[in-house]
mmCIF file of C-alpha atoms in Angstrom:
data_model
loop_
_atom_site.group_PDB
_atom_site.id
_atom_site.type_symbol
_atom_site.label_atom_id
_atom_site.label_comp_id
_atom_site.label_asym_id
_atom_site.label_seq_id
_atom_site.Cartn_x
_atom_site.Cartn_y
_atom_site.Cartn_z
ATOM 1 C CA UNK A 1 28.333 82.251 29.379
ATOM 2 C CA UNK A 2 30.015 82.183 25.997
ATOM 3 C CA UNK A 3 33.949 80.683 25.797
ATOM 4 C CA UNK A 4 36.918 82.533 26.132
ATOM 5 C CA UNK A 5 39.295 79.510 24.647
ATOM 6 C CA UNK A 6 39.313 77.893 20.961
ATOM 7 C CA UNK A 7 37.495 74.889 20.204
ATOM 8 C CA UNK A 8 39.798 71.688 19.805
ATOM 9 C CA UNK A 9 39.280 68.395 18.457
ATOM 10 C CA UNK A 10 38.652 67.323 22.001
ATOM 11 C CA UNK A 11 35.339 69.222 21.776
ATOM 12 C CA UNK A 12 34.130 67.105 19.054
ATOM 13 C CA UNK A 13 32.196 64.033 19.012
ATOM 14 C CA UNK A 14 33.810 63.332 15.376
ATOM 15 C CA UNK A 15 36.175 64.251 13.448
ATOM 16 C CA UNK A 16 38.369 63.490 10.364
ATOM 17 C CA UNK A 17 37.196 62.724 6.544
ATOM 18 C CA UNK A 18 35.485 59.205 7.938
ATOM 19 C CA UNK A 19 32.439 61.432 9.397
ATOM 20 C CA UNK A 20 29.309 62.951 7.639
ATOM 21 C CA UNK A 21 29.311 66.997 8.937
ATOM 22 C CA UNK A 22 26.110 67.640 6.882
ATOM 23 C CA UNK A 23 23.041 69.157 8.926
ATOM 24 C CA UNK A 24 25.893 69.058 11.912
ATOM 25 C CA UNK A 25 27.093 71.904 13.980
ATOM 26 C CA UNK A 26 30.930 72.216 12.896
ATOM 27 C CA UNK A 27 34.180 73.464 14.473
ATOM 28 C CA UNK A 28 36.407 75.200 12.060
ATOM 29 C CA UNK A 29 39.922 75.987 12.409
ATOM 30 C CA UNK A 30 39.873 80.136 13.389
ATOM 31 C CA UNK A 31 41.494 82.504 15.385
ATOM 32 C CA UNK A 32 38.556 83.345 18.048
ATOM 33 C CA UNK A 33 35.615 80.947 19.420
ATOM 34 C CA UNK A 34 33.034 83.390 17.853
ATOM 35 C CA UNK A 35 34.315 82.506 14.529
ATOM 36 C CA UNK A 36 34.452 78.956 14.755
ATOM 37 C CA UNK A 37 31.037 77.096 14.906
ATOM 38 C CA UNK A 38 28.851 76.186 11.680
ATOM 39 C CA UNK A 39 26.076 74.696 10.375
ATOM 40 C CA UNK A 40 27.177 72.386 7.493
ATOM 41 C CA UNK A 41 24.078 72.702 4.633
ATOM 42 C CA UNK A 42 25.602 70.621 2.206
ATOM 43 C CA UNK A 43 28.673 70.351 -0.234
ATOM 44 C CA UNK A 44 30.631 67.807 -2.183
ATOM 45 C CA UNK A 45 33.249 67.839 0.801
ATOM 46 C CA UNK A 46 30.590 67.306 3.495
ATOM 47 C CA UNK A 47 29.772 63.519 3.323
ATOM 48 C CA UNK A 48 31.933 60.187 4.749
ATOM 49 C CA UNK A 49 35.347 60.395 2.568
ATOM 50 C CA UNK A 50 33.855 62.847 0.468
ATOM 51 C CA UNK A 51 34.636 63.391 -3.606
ATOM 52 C CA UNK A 52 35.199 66.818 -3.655
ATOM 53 C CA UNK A 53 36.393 69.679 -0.176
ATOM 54 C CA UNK A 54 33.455 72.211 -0.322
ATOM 55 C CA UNK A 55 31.011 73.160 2.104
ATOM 56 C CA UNK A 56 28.306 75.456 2.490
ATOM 57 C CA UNK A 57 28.166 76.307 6.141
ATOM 58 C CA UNK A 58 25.959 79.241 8.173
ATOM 59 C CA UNK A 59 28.037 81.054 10.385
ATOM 60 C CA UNK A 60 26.588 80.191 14.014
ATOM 61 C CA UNK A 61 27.507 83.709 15.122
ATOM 62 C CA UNK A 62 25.883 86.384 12.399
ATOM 63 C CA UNK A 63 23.738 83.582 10.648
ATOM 64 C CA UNK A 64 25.784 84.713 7.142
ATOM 65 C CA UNK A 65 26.165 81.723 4.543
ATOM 66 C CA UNK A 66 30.210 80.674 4.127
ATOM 67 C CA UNK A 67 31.960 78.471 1.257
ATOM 68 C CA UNK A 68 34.936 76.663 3.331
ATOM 69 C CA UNK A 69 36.748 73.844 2.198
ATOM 70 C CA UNK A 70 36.603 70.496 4.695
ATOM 71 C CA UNK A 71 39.939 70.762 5.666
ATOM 72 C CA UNK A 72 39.146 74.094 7.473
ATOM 73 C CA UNK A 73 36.696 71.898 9.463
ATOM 74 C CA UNK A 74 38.130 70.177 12.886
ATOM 75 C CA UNK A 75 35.056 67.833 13.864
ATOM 76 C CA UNK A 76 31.606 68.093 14.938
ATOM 77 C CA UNK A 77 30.613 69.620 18.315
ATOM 78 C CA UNK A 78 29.620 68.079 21.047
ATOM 79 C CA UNK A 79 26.232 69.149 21.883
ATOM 80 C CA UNK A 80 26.452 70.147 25.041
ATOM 81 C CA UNK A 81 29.125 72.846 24.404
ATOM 82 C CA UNK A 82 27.113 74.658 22.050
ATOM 83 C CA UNK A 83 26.810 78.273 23.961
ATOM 84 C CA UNK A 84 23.390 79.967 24.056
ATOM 85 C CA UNK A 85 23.945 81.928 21.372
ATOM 86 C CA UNK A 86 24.412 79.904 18.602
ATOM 87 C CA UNK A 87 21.404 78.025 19.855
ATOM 88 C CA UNK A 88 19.488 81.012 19.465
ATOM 89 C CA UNK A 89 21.089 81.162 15.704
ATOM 90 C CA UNK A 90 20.871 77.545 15.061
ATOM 91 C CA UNK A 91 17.016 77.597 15.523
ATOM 92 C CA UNK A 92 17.176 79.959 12.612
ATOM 93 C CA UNK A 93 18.497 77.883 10.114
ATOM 94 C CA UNK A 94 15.659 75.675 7.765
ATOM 95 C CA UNK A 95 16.154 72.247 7.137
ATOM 96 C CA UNK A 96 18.144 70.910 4.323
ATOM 97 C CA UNK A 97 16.448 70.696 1.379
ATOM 98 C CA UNK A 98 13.230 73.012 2.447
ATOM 99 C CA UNK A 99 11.252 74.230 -0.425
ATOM 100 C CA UNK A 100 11.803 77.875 -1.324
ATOM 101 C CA UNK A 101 9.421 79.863 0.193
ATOM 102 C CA UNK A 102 9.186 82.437 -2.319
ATOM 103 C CA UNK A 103 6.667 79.563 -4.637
ATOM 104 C CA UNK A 104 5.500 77.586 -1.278
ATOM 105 C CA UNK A 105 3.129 78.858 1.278
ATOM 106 C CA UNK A 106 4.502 77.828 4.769
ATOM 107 C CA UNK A 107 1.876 75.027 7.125
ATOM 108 C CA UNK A 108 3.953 75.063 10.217
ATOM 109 C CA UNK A 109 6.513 77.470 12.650
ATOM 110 C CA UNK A 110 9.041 75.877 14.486
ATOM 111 C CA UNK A 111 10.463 77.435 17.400
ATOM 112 C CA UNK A 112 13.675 76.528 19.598
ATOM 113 C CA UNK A 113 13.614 77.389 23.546
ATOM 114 C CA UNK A 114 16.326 77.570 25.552
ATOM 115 C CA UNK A 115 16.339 76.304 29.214
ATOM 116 C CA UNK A 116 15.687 79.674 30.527
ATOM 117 C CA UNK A 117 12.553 80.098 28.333
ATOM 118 C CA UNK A 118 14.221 82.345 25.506
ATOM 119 C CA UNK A 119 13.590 82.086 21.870
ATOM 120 C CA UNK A 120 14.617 83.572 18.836
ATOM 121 C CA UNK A 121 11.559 83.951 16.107
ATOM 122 C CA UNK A 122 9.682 80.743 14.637
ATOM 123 C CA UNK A 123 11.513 79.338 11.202
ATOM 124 C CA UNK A 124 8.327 78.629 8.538
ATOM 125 C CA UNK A 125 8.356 75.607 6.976
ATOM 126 C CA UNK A 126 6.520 74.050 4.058
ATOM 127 C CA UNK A 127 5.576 70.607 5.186
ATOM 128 C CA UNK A 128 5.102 68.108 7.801
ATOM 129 C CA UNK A 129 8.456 66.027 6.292
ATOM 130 C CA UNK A 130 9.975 69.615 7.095
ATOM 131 C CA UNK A 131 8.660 69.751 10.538
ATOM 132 C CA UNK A 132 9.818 66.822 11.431
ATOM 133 C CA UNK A 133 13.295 67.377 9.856
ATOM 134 C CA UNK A 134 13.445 70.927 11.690
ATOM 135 C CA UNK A 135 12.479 68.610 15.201
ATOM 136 C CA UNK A 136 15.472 66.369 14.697
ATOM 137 C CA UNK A 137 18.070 68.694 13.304
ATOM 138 C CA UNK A 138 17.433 71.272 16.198
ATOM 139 C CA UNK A 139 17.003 67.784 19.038
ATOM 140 C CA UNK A 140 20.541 67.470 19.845
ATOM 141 C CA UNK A 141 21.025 70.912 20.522
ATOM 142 C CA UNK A 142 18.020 72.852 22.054
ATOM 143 C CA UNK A 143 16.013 72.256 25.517
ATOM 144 C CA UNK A 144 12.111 72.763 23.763
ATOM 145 C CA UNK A 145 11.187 72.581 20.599
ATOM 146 C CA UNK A 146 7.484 73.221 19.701
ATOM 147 C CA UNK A 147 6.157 73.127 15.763
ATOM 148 C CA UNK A 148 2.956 74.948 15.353
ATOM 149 C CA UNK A 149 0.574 75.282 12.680
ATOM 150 C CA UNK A 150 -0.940 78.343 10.682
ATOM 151 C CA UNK A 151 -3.047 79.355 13.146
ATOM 152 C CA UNK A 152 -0.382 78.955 15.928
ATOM 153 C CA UNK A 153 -1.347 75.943 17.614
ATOM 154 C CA UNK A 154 0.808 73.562 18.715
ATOM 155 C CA UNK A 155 1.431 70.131 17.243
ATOM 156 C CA UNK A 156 4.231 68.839 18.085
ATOM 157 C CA UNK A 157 6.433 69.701 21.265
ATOM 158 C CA UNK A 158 9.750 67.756 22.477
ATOM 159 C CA UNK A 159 11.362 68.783 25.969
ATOM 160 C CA UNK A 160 14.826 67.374 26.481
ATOM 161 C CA UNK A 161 15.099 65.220 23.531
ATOM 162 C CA UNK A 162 11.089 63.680 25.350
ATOM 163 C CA UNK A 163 8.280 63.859 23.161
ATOM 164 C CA UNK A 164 5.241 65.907 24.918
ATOM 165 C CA UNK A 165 2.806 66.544 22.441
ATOM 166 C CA UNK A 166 1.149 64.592 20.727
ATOM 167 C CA UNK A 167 1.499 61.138 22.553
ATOM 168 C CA UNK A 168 4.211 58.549 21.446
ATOM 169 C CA UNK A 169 1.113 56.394 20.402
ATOM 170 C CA UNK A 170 -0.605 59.297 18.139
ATOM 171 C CA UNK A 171 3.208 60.195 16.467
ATOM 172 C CA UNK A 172 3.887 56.414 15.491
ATOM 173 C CA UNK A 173 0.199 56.900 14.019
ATOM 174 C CA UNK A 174 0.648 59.791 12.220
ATOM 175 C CA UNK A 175 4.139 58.184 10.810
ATOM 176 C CA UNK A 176 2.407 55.089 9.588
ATOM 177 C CA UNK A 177 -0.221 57.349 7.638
ATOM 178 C CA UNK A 178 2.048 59.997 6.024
ATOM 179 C CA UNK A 179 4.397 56.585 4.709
ATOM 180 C CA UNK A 180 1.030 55.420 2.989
ATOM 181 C CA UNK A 181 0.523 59.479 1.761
ATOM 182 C CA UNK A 182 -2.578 59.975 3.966
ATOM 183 C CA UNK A 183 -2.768 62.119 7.395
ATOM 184 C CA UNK A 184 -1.459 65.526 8.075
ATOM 185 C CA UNK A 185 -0.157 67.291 11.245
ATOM 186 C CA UNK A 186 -3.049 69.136 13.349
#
């Protein structure tokens, strides 16, 4: 069910200048619910007491890009209000910094499930750093989230914020490699 009222400041778990909104789900300051949840890419007005009041946000609703300026911004969201819908359009969105993929062939898919089993198409990304940034950016917010390789198979899946696949033992292995520059995701 998506909400009828406007997102406050009590929906957020932060807000003011003293709070990073970058690679968070924002409420802005609009005249309709639809209009007034984010992604925050970047900007020079998105970090703690930042230098400068841009941000580059994608609209949670049509998945357009928007240039707002931080005081347009009332706080993060609470996870657990996000609606359905701007799950589906969150699990969209790339990490920050992903490569372009017009000069880098994609390794992975990552995919976002909702409790109910549906799922918007996989996002590609480049690399395993990628992966993993897609798996925590998307954790707060989304009930299954499965990475996959090239040929579709699954190599990493979290329910519920709860690691499934691979074990805990085999991730903390695979960490410990890629810090030394060795070991890939398969």
């Amino acid at each position: 069910m998506e909400r009828k009222s406007l997102f406050t400041d009590k929906d957020c778990s932060a807000t003011g200048l003293n709070c990073s909104i970058q690679g968070e789900v924002v409420v802005l300051s609009q005249d309709t619910p639809e209009r007034q949840l984010y992604f925050c890419l970047c900007g020079n007005g998105a970090g703690t007491n930042p230098s400068g009041c841009a941000v580059f946000l994608v609209s949670l609703r049509t998945g357009e890009f928007a240039l707002k300026k931080r005081s347009e911004v009332i706080g993060i969201l609470k996870p657990e209000l996000l609606p359905d819908s701007a799950k589906l359009q969150l699990s969209q969105i790339r990490p920050v910094g992903a490569l372009d993929l017009k000069n880098y062939e994609p390794k992975y898919s990552g995919y976002s499930f909702l409790p109910d089993g549906r799922y918007a198409s996989g996002v590609w990304l480049c690399t395993e750093q990628e992966a993993l940034d897609y798996m925590e950016m998307q954790k707060p917010y989304q009930h299954r989230i499965m990475i996959c390789d090239r040929d579709d198979f699954c190599v990493l899946e979290l329910q519920e914020g709860r690691l499934l696949h691979p074990t805990e033992e085999a991730m903390e292995a695979f960490r410990q490699a890629s810090e030394n520059g060795g070991l890939t995701m398969t």
